[in-house]
Tab-separated table of C-alpha atoms in Angstrom:
chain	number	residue	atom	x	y	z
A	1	UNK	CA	0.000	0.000	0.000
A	2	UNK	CA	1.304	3.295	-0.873
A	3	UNK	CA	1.927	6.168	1.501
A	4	UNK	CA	-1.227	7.990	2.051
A	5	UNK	CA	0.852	11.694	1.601
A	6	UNK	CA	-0.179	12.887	5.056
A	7	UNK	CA	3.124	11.429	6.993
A	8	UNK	CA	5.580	13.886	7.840
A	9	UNK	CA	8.953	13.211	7.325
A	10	UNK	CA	9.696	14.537	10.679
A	11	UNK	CA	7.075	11.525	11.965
A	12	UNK	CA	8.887	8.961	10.201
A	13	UNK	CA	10.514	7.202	12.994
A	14	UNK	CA	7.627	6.918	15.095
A	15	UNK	CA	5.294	5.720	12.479
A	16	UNK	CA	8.163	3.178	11.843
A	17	UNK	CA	8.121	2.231	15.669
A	18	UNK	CA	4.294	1.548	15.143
A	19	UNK	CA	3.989	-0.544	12.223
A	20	UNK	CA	7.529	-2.529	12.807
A	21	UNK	CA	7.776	-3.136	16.133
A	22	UNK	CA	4.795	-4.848	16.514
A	23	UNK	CA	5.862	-7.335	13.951
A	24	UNK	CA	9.627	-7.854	14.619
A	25	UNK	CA	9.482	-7.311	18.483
A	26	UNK	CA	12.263	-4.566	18.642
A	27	UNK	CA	11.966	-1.690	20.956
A	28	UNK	CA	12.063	1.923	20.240
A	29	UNK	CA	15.996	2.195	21.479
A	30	UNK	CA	16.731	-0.384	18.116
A	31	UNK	CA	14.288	1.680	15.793
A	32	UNK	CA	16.433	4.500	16.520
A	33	UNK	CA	19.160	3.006	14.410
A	34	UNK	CA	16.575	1.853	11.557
A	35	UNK	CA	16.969	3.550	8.186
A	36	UNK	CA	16.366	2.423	4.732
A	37	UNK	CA	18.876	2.320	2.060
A	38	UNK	CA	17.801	4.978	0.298
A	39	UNK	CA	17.999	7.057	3.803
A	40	UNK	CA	21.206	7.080	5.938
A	41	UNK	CA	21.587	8.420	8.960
A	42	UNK	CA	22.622	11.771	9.354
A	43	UNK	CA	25.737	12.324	11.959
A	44	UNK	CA	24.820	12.767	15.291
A	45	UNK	CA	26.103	16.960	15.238
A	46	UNK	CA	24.144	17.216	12.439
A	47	UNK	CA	21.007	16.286	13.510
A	48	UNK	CA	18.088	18.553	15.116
A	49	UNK	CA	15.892	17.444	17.942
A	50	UNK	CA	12.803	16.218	16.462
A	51	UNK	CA	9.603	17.537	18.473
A	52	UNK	CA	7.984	15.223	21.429
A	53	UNK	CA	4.936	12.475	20.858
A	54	UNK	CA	3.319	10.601	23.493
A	55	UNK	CA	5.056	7.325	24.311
A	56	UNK	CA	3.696	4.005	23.038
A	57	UNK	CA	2.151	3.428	26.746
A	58	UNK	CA	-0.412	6.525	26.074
A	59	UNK	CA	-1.715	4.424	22.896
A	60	UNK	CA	-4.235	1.805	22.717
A	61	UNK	CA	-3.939	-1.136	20.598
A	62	UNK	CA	-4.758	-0.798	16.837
A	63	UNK	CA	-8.420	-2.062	17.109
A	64	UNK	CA	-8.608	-3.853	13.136
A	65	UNK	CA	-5.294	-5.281	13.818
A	66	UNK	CA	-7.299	-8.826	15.030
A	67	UNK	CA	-9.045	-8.569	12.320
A	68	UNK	CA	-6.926	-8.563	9.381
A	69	UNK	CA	-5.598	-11.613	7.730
A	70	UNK	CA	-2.520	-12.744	8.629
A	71	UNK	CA	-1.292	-12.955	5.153
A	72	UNK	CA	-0.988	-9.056	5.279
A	73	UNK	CA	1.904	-9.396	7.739
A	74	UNK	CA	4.212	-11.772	5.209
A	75	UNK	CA	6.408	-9.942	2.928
A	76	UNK	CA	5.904	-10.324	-0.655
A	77	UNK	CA	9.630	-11.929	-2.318
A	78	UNK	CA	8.797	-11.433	-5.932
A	79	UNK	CA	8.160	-7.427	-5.172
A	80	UNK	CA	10.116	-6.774	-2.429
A	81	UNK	CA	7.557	-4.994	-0.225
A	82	UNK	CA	5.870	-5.617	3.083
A	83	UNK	CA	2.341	-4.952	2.640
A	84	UNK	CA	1.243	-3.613	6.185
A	85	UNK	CA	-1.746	-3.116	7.376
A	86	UNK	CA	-3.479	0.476	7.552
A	87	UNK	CA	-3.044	1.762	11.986
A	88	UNK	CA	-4.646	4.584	13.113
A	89	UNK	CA	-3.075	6.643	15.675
A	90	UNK	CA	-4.675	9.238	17.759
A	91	UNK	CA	-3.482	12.962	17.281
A	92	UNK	CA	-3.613	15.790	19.889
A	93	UNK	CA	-6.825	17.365	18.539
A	94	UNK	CA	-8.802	13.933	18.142
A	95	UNK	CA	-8.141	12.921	14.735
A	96	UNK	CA	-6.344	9.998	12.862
A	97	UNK	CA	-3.585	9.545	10.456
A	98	UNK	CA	-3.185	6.869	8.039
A	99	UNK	CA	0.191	5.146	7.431
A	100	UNK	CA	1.861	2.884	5.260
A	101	UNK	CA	5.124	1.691	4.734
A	102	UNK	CA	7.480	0.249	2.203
A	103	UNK	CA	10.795	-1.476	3.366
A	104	UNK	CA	13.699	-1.566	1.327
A	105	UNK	CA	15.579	-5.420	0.490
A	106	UNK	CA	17.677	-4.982	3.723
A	107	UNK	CA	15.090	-4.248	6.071
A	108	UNK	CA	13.089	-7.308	4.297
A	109	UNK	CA	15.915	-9.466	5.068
A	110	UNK	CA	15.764	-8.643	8.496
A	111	UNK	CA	11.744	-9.067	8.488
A	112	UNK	CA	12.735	-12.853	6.893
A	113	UNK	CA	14.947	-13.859	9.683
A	114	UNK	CA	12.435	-12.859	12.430
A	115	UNK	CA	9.501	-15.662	12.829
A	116	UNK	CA	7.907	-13.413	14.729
A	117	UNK	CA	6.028	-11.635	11.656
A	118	UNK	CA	3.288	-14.319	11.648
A	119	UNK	CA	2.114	-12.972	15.187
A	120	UNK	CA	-1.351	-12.088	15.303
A	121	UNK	CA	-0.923	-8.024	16.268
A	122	UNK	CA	-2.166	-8.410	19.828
A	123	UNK	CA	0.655	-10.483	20.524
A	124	UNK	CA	3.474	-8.036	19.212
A	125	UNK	CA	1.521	-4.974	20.702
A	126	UNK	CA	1.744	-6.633	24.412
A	127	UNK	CA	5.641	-7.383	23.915
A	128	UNK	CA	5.687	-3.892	22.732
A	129	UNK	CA	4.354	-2.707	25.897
A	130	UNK	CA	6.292	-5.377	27.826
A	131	UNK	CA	10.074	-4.174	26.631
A	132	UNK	CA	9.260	-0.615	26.868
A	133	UNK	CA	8.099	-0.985	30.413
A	134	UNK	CA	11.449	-0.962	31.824
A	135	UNK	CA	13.009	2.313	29.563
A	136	UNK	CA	11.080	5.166	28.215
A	137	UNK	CA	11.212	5.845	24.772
A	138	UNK	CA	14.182	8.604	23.080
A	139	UNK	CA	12.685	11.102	21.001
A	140	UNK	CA	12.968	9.829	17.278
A	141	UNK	CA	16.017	11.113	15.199
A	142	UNK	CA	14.789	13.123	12.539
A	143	UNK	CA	15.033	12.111	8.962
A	144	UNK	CA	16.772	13.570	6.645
A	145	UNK	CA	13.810	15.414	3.906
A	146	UNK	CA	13.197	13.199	0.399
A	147	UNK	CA	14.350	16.254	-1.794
A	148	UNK	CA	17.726	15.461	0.084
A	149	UNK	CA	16.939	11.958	-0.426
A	150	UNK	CA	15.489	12.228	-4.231
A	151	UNK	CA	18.784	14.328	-5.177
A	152	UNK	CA	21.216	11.573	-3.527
A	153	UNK	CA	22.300	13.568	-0.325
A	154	UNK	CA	22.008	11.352	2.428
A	155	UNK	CA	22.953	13.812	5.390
A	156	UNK	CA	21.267	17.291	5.922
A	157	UNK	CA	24.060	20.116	4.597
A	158	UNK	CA	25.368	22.352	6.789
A	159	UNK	CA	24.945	26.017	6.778
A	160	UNK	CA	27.829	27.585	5.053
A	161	UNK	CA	30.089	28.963	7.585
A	162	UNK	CA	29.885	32.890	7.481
A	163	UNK	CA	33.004	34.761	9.104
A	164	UNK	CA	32.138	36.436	12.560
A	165	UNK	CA	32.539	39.606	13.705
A	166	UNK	CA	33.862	40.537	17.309
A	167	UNK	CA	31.199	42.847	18.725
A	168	UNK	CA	32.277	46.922	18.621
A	169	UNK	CA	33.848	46.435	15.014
A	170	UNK	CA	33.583	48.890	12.551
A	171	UNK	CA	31.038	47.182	10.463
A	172	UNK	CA	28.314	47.012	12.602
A	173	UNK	CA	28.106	50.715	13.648
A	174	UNK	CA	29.686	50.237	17.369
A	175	UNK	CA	32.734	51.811	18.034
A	176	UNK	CA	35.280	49.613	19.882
A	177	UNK	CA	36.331	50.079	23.516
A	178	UNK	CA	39.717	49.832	22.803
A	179	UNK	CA	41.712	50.136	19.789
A	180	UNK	CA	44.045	46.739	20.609
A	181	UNK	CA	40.472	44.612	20.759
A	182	UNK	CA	40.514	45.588	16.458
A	183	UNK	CA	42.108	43.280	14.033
A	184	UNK	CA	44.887	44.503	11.738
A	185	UNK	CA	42.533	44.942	9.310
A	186	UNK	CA	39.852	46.705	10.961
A	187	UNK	CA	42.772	49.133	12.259
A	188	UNK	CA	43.616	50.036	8.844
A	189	UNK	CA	40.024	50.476	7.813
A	190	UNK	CA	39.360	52.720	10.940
A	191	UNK	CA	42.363	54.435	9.917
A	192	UNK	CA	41.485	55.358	6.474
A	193	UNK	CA	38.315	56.443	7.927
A	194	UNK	CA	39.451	58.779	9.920
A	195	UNK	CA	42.050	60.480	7.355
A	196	UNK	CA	39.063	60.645	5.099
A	197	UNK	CA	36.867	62.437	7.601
A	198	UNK	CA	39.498	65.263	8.581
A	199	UNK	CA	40.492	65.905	5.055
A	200	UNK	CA	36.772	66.352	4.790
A	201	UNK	CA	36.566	68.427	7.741
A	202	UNK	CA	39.587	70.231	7.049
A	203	UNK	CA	38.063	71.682	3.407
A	204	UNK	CA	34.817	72.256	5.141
A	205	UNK	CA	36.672	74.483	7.984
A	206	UNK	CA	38.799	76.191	5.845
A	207	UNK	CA	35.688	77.847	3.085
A	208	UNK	CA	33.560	78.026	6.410
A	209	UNK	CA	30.546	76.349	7.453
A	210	UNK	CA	27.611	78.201	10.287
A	211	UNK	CA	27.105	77.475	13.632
A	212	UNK	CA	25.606	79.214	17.123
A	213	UNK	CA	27.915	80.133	19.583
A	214	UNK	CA	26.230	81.022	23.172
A	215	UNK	CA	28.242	84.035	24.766
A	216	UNK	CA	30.086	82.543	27.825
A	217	UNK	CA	29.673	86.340	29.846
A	218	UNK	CA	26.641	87.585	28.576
A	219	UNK	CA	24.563	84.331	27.667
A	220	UNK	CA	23.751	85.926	24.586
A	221	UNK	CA	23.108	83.272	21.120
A	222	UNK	CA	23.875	84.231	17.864
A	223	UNK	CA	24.606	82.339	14.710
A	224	UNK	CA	28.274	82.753	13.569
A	225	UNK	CA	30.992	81.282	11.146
A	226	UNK	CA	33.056	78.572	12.038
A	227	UNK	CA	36.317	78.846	10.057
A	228	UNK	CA	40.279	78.086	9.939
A	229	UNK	CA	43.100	78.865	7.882
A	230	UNK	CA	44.791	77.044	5.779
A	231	UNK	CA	47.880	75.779	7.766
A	232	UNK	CA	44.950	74.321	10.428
A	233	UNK	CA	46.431	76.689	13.186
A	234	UNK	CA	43.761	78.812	13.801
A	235	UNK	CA	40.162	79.044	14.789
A	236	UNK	CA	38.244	81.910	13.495
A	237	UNK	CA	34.425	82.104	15.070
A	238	UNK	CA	33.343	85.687	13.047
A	239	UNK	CA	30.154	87.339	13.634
A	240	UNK	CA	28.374	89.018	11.470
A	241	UNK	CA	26.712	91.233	14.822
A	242	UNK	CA	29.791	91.956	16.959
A	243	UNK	CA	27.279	93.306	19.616
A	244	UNK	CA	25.459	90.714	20.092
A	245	UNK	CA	28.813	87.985	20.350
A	246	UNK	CA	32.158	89.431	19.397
A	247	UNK	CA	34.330	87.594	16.930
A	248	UNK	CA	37.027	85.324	18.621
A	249	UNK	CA	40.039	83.125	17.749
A	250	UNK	CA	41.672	80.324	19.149
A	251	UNK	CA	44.853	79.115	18.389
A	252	UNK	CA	45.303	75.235	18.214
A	253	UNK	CA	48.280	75.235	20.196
A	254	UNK	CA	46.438	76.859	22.877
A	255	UNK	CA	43.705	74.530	23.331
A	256	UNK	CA	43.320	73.075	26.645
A	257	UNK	CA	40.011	71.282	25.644
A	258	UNK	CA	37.362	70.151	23.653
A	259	UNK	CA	34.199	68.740	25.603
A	260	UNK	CA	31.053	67.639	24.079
A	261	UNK	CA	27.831	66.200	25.845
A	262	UNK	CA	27.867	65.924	29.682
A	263	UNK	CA	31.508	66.846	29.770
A	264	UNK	CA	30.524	69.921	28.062
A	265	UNK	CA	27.855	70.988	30.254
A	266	UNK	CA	30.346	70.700	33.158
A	267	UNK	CA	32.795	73.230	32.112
A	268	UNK	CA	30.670	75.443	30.765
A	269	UNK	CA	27.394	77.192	33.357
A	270	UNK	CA	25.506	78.836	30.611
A	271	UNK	CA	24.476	75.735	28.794
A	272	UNK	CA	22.326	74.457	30.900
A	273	UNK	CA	19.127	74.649	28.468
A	274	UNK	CA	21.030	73.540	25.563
A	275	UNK	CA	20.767	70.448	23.961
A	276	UNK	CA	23.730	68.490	24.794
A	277	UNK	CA	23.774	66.101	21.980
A	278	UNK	CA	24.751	69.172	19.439
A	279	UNK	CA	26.926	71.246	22.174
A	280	UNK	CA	30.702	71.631	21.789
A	281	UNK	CA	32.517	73.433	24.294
A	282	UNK	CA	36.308	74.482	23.639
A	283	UNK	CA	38.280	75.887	26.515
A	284	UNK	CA	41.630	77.601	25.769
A	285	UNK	CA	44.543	79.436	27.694
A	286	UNK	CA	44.689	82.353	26.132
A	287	UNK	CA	41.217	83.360	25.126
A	288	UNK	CA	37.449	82.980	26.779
A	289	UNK	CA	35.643	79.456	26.297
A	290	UNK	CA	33.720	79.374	23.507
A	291	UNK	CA	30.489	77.827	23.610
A	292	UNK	CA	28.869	76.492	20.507
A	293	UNK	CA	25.574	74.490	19.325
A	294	UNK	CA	25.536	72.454	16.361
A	295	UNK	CA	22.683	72.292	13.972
A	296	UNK	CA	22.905	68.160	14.313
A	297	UNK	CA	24.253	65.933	16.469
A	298	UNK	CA	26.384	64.452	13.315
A	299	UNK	CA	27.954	67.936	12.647
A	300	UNK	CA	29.157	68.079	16.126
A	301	UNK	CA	30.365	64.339	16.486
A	302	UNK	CA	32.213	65.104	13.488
A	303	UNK	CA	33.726	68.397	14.783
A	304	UNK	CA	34.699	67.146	17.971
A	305	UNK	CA	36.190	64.082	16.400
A	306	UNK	CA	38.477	66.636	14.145
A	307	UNK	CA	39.079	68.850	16.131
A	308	UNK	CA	40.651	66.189	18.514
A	309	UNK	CA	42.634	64.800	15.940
A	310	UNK	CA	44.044	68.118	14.677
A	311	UNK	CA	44.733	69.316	18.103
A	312	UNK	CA	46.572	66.084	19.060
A	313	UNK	CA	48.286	66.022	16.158
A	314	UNK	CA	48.976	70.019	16.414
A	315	UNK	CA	50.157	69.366	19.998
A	316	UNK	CA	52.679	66.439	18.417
A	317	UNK	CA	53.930	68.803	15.667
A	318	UNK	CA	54.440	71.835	18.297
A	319	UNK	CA	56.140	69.254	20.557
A	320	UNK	CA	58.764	68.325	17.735
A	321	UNK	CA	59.147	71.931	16.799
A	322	UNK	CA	59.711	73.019	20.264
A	323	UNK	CA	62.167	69.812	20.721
A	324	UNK	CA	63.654	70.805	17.254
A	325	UNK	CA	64.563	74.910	18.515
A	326	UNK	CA	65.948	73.533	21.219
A	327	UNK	CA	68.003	71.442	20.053
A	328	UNK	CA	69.239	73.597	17.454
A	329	UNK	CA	70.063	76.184	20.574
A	330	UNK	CA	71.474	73.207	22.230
A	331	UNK	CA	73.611	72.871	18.515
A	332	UNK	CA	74.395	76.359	18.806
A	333	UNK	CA	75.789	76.821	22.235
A	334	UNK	CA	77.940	73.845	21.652
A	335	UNK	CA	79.481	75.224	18.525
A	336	UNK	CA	79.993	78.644	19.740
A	337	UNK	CA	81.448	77.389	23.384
A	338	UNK	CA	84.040	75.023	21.227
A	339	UNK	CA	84.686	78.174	18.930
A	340	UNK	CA	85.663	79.764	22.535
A	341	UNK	CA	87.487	77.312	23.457
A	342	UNK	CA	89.604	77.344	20.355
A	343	UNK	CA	90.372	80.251	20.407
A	344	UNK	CA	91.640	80.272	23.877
A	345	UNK	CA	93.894	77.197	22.397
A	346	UNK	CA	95.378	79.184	19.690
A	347	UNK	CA	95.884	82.041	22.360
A	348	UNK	CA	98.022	79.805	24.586
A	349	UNK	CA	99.448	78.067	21.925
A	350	UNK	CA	100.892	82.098	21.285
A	351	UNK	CA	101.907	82.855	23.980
A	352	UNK	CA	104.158	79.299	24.614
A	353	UNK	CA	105.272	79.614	20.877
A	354	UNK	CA	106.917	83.004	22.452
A	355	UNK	CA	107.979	81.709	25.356
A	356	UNK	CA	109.552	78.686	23.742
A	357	UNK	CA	111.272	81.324	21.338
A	358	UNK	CA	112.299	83.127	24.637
A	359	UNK	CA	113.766	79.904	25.986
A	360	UNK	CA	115.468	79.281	22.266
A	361	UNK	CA	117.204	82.582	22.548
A	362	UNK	CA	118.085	82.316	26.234
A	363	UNK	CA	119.472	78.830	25.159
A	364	UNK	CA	121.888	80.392	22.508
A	365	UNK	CA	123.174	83.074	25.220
A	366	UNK	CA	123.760	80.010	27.674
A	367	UNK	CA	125.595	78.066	24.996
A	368	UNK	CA	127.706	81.053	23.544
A	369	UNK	CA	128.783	81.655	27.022
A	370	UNK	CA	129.770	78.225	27.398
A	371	UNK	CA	131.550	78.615	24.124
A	372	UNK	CA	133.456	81.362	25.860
A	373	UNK	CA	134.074	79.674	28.649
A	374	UNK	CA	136.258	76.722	26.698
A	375	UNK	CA	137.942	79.023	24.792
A	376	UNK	CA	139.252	80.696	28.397
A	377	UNK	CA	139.988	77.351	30.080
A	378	UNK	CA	142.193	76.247	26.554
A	379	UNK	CA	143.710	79.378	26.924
A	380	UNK	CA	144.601	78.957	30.313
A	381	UNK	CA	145.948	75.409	29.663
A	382	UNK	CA	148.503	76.327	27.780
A	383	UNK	CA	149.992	79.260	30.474
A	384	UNK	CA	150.186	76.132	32.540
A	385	UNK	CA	151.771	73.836	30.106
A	386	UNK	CA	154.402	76.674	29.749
A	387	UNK	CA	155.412	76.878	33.068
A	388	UNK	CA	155.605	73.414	33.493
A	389	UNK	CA	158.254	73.282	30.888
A	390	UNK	CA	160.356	76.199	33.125
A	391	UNK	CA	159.136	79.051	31.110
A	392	UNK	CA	159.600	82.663	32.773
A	393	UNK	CA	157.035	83.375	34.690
A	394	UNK	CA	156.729	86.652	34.047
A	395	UNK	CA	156.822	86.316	30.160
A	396	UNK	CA	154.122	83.596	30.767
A	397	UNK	CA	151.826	86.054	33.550
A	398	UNK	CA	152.089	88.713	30.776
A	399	UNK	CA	151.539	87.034	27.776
């Protein structure tokens, strides 16, 4: 008998459980490794928990089991299909579901070997009942579908695996705690980002966009024009009403600051009515605080973002220029201390070249004196020699 169409294929295994294991005596634990050859098991990761039926204790007997012929219970060798007989079983909202089942040359084999096919269905119901007593039935394994089956894939595929982002990456719109918890990749993309927006920013600033600014003295609000020149080292807030707010400047390198939000509202007393998610507060040390509203909450979080990066980068390149100048003093001093020094070398090295030439000459007088000396001492040799030899001593005194 054909399937009637109404059978799930997530019901398979239990409608297997009820029209074999009354006929083959195996319990529900043994059904669980039953499939046909046409449907093999799917591995045990793969598979989903099928959804919970009552047990086989909560049903009743097939009532026109008794009465069908035995002959519908024998399997049929020149076809190769069990021709069962039609169970009803009871569904949650009263009705009934009609089954049928055709078993593949394997699981008629099995049928073959087991006498117990000839048993009237009374019998195999109560050693149903009897083997299940002692363990409660496992939910069925679900099946894999027939379109699986019809195409020749026994096993369920997997869902392809899709990379996963760390939460507070840049691609889904949170920005990360920390910049170690991004991937060299995301770091580079964040960094391009970022170069992107202040070039952006930086054109914007320099041809001048509008904003309020809120008068820290007087309170007073007026709209003005946010601009800086072109070497990003100045900020230029110009009014077109001076009496209202006067025009102001800030130099980057003078920026203690820049606040936005709650931090905002904390260093600055007049903005208490303002709305904090467009106020930007900059505090400097040479000039007032100026207090300004943007006309959206992106134009400020893109201002304060900037501005930040220009005035840490600013702060970096005043840094090196102030470590540059002095160094270059540093350079300087150096040099002109062993210029100094040099020349109060070469001005000793004068003044011994003279006194060595004073020594030379002093040497010369020493020596010709000496000279003189030897001459004498010959000289007076030979008076001595004379009168030696019995010389007058008079003619030897005098000559």
């Amino acid at each position: 008998m054909d399937c009637c169409g109404l059978c799930a294929d997530d019901d398979r295994d239990v409608w297997m459980a009820d029209r074999i294991s009354p006929k083959i005596g195996l319990s529900d634990d043994d059904l669980l490794d039953f499939h046909s050859d046409n449907e093999m098991p799917a591995p045990a990761a793969q598979r989903e928990p099928a959804p919970s039926y009552r047990s086989i204790h909560s049903r009743q007997a097939p009532p026109v089991a008794a009465t069908l012929p035995e002959t519908a219970h024998r399997p049929n060798v020149q076809t190769g299909h069990l021709q069962s007989q039609q169970t009803f079983r009871s569904t949650g909202d009263g009705t009934s579901l009609s089954r049928s089942f055709g078993a593949s040359k394997a699981s008629i084999g099995r049928l073959e070997r087991h006498p117990s096919v000839t048993k009237p269905a009374s019998r195999s119901a109560s050693l149903v009942r009897a083997g299940s007593k002692g363990r409660q039935a496992p939910s069925p394994a679900r099946v894999p579908s027939r379109t699986n089956a019809s195409d020749g894939d026994h096993s369920p595929q997997p869902a392809p695996a899709t990379p996963r982002r760390r939460e507070g990456s840049i691609g889904n719109g949170k920005a990360p705690v920390k910049l170690s918890e991004l991937t060299p990749e995301e770091k580079e993309e964040e960094k391009k980002r970022l170069q992107a927006l202040v070039k952006e920013f930086a054109k914007e600033a320099v041809a001048g966009f509008p904003i309020d600014r809120i008068d820290e003295d007087t309170g007073a609000r007026a709209q003005v024009v946010f601009s800086m020149d072109r070497f990003i080292t100045t900020i230029d807030l110009h009014s077109e009403d001076e009496s209202v707010v006067p025009n102001m400047s800030l130099a980057m390198e003078d920026l203690t600051g820049i606040f936005k939000g709650d931090d905002a509202a904390a260093h600055s007393p007049v903005s208490a009515g303002l709305n904090r998610s467009r106020l930007l507060v900059l505090t400097s040390s040479d000039s007032p605080t100026a207090v300004l509203e943007a006309s959206t909450r992106h134009q400020r979080d893109k201002a304060y973002t900037c501005l930040k990066i220009l005035s840490q980068a600013k702060g970096i390149a005043i840094r090196l220029h102030r470590l540059y100048s002095a160094m270059k003093q540093q350079k300087e001093a150096d040099v002109q201390q062993l210029e100094e020094e040099l020349a109060a070398y070469s001005q000793l090295s004068r003044e011994q070249e003279l006194e060595l030439e004073h020594y030379r000459r002093a040497l010369e007088e020493k020596a010709a004196e000496v000279e003189r000396l030897q001459k004498c001492l010959i000289l007076q040799e030979g008076k001595l020699q004379q009168l030696s030899e019995g010389g007058n001593l008079e003619e030897t005194l005098s000559g």
